[in-house]
Each structure stands twice: as structure tokens, then as C-alpha cells.
Amino acid sequence: MTKFSTQSILAWFDEATQAPLLIAGPCSIESPEQVMQAALELKQYTPVSLLRGGAWKPRTKPGSFEGIGEEALDWLVRAGQAAGLPVSTEVANAKHVEKVLEAGVDVLWIGARTTVNPFYVQEIAEALRGVNIPVFVKNPIHAEIGLWAGAIERFQNVGIERVAAVHRGFFSTNKGVYRNEPQWHQSFELRAALPNVKIVCDPSHIAGKRDLVSDVAQVAMDLSMDGLMVESHPQPDQALSDAAQQVTAAQLGQIIQGLHVHDSDYSFKQSEALVGLRGELDTIDDQIVALLEQRFKVVKEIAETKKRDGATVFQMDRWIKLVRKRMEQGPEHGLSPEFMHDLFSTLHKHSVEYQSTLIKKED
Ligand code: PEP
Ligand code: MN
């Protein structure tokens, strides 16, 4: 018995609790043969329920492969028919919507570079008014939950009943191991804002490297996300886009088999041990908040001193020393330098803002 959904994509949308959905396929549709091979192999090796493939590729930099365009839609539809799978592609404007509906594509998705722009999203939503096709909405490039939730609502407002979210990670200037920072808490916020909207994870665009895909997928399953969208290509190294993160169908089959997928009511089951540990965390967090209160009292005194001495609020050398010291200290306490950097940069930023408002007030 597979741990992934074996029901139709429509049933997955319509039922509140369901096994996770697997969406898979190449980043870009490159040729009729490539997408056909991808579809047939995925069907053979994985519990895939929806085939994906990009026809128009919104690339960050010009000059990279920008997709075959309209012609690729028929190749995708034919590959889906041969494998007995519904198919999905990305749309970024009303013209794309028209072409995709003509070609008989079953499901649409909105890419991260489109979700950022409410004008584009509204244009696409208007083009879909009266067409009840399922839509997946990727998170915007940067972590702005309002834009993500807003885009989903724009589709619901034109009468689309089946809208789901895709968490594909967020652009970050702090380059860590991932191509796009997962910032998992953002998906919790979306869940809190739109509790009836399913969220699938795209571990490929988060990971950026194929070796990391299974770890990211496991975290998504541990967080009870509702499915996965994974990029899979018959010859990943030859892929015209996102080569480093794509996996073969056989590799994807292994990844899926290795995943630990919890029961659908997992999030409601809390063992006593977990309740106890969460209680411990709550106590520690209370202590942290009390310490922060003390810290900000000192910050206030510093603001008064700076005002008296006519010193500037932001002193670059102080900031560099403060953050560097904590980054060096972190590993002695089992805390990574990246974490120390982020934590103390945030603390310092808020201290500076607080001081600026205090000094202004007294002027
Ligand atoms: C994609 O799915 O191939 C894609 C371009 O994704 P994103 O919009 O998440 O960057
Ligand atoms: Mn891609």
C-alpha cells in the first residue's frame, strides 16, 4: 500500500484528510520524447497523481532556456494521456491561460515570480472566471504571506473551488545550504490564515541540489504537509533548466519509498513526551522574553546616553564587533554561526530602531 494518495486529484482537493499527493515531472518540457519518457517512467516507478512540466519558463536571468512555449502543451497532454495521468503547467498571463485551456491541460500553477504581482494574479484569475480548473499557487519569491494568501483568495473570488498552495522556499541573501530558504514557519502562517487550503511542498526548488531533495521532502512530511511537487527528468544532467535539482523517476521512487509518512491525523496525536518537552520549551521561551525585556531597558539607557553625548544611533563598528563575537562564540555552545548572525543582527536592528524612536520623541 502506497503512503501517497491513490485517488483522483479532484478527490484529493475535496476531502479534508487525505494521503499526500505526489506531483512530479520535468522542470521544463523540452521535446515530445523527453516529456513522454518522463511520464511513462514516473508512472512505472512512483505513486504520481499529476504530471508537471513547464512550457513557459520565467527565468531570473535572460539568456537561459525560457521554455518551448505553446507547442509544448500538446506534447505534455499526449504524455499524460499515454501514462494515464492528468497534467499541469505554469501560467503567467491571460494569453497562457487561453492556450492552456485550448490544449486541454487539467491543472494550472502560478509561479513564484508571478505570485509577487497582484496585477498579474488578478489578470490570470479574470481569464479563469467561469472555468473551474484546479490551481496551485506557489509562494512568492520573498516571504510575504499576505501576497501568497491574497493570490489564493483572488482565485477563490472568481469561483475556482480547488486552490492549493505550494511552498517552494524563499529567496534569501544569506546563502545557506539551500537554493531557497524553506522558512517552514511561513507555511504555518498560511495554514493559520487559510485553514482549508492544502499546502504541498516543492522540495526541488528549496533544495536546489538533488542530494538534498529527500531530506527536505521528509521535513515536509513531518510537518504534515499535504503533498510534494518534485522535478523529475529522464536525464537530469542534460536538463535545459534546473539540472542540478532534478532526479530520475527511479530515484524519485526510492525517495518516496524512504519517506516516513505519518497518519493523516498525526498532527492531532501528541505523545505525553512531546507535551512535556513542549512545556519545557515554553518555560525557556518565557525566560528568553524576560531577558529581552531587561536588554531593552539597557538599550533605552544607551539611547539617553547617546543623545547626551551627541553620538549617532547606528555605529557600524559596534554592529560588526557584536555580531562577529557571537558568531565565534556560537559553535562552543552547539549553535551555528549562521544562526548567531541572524539572531544578533535582528536583535541589533530592533535595538537601533527603538533608540531612533526614543531619540526622535525627545527632540
Ligand atoms: C518551476 O516549478 O519550474 C518554477 C519555475 O518554480 P518557481 O516558480 O517555484 O521558481
Ligand atoms: Mn524548475
PDB file of C-alpha atoms and ligand atoms in Angstrom, residues 27 52 57-58 90 109 111-113 138 168 202 205 231, ligand 1:
ATOM      1  CA  CYS A  27      11.124  21.431 -14.785  1.00  0.00           C
ATOM      2  CA  ARG A  52       4.007  18.619 -14.232  1.00  0.00           C
ATOM      3  CA  LYS A  57       9.851  29.287 -18.035  1.00  0.00           C
ATOM      4  CA  PRO A  58      10.198  32.500 -16.101  1.00  0.00           C
ATOM      5  CA  GLU A  90       2.611  27.126 -15.194  1.00  0.00           C
ATOM      6  CA  TRP A 109       0.074  26.534 -11.340  1.00  0.00           C
ATOM      7  CA  GLY A 111       4.938  30.513 -10.338  1.00  0.00           C
ATOM      8  CA  ALA A 112       6.795  32.295  -7.553  1.00  0.00           C
ATOM      9  CA  ARG A 113       7.707  35.224  -9.828  1.00  0.00           C
ATOM     10  CA  LYS A 138       3.458  28.890  -5.373  1.00  0.00           C
ATOM     11  CA  ARG A 168       8.878  26.313  -2.723  1.00  0.00           C
ATOM     12  CA  ASP A 202       8.243  21.646  -3.643  1.00  0.00           C
ATOM     13  CA  HIS A 205      13.253  24.374  -5.665  1.00  0.00           C
ATOM     14  CA  GLU A 231      11.070  17.829 -10.514  1.00  0.00           C
TER      15      GLU A 231
HETATM   16  C1  PEP B   1       9.122  25.595 -11.628  1.00  0.00           C
HETATM   17  O1  PEP B   1       8.290  24.967 -10.944  1.00  0.00           O
HETATM   18  O2  PEP B   1       9.790  25.095 -12.520  1.00  0.00           O
HETATM   19  C2  PEP B   1       9.397  27.005 -11.284  1.00  0.00           C
HETATM   20  C3  PEP B   1       9.854  27.881 -12.168  1.00  0.00           C
HETATM   21  O3  PEP B   1       9.199  27.226  -9.999  1.00  0.00           O
HETATM   22  P1  PEP B   1       9.155  28.562  -9.120  1.00  0.00           P
HETATM   23  O4  PEP B   1       8.055  29.391  -9.681  1.00  0.00           O
HETATM   24  O5  PEP B   1       8.844  27.989  -7.789  1.00  0.00           O
HETATM   25  O6  PEP B   1      10.515  29.179  -9.191  1.00  0.00           O
END
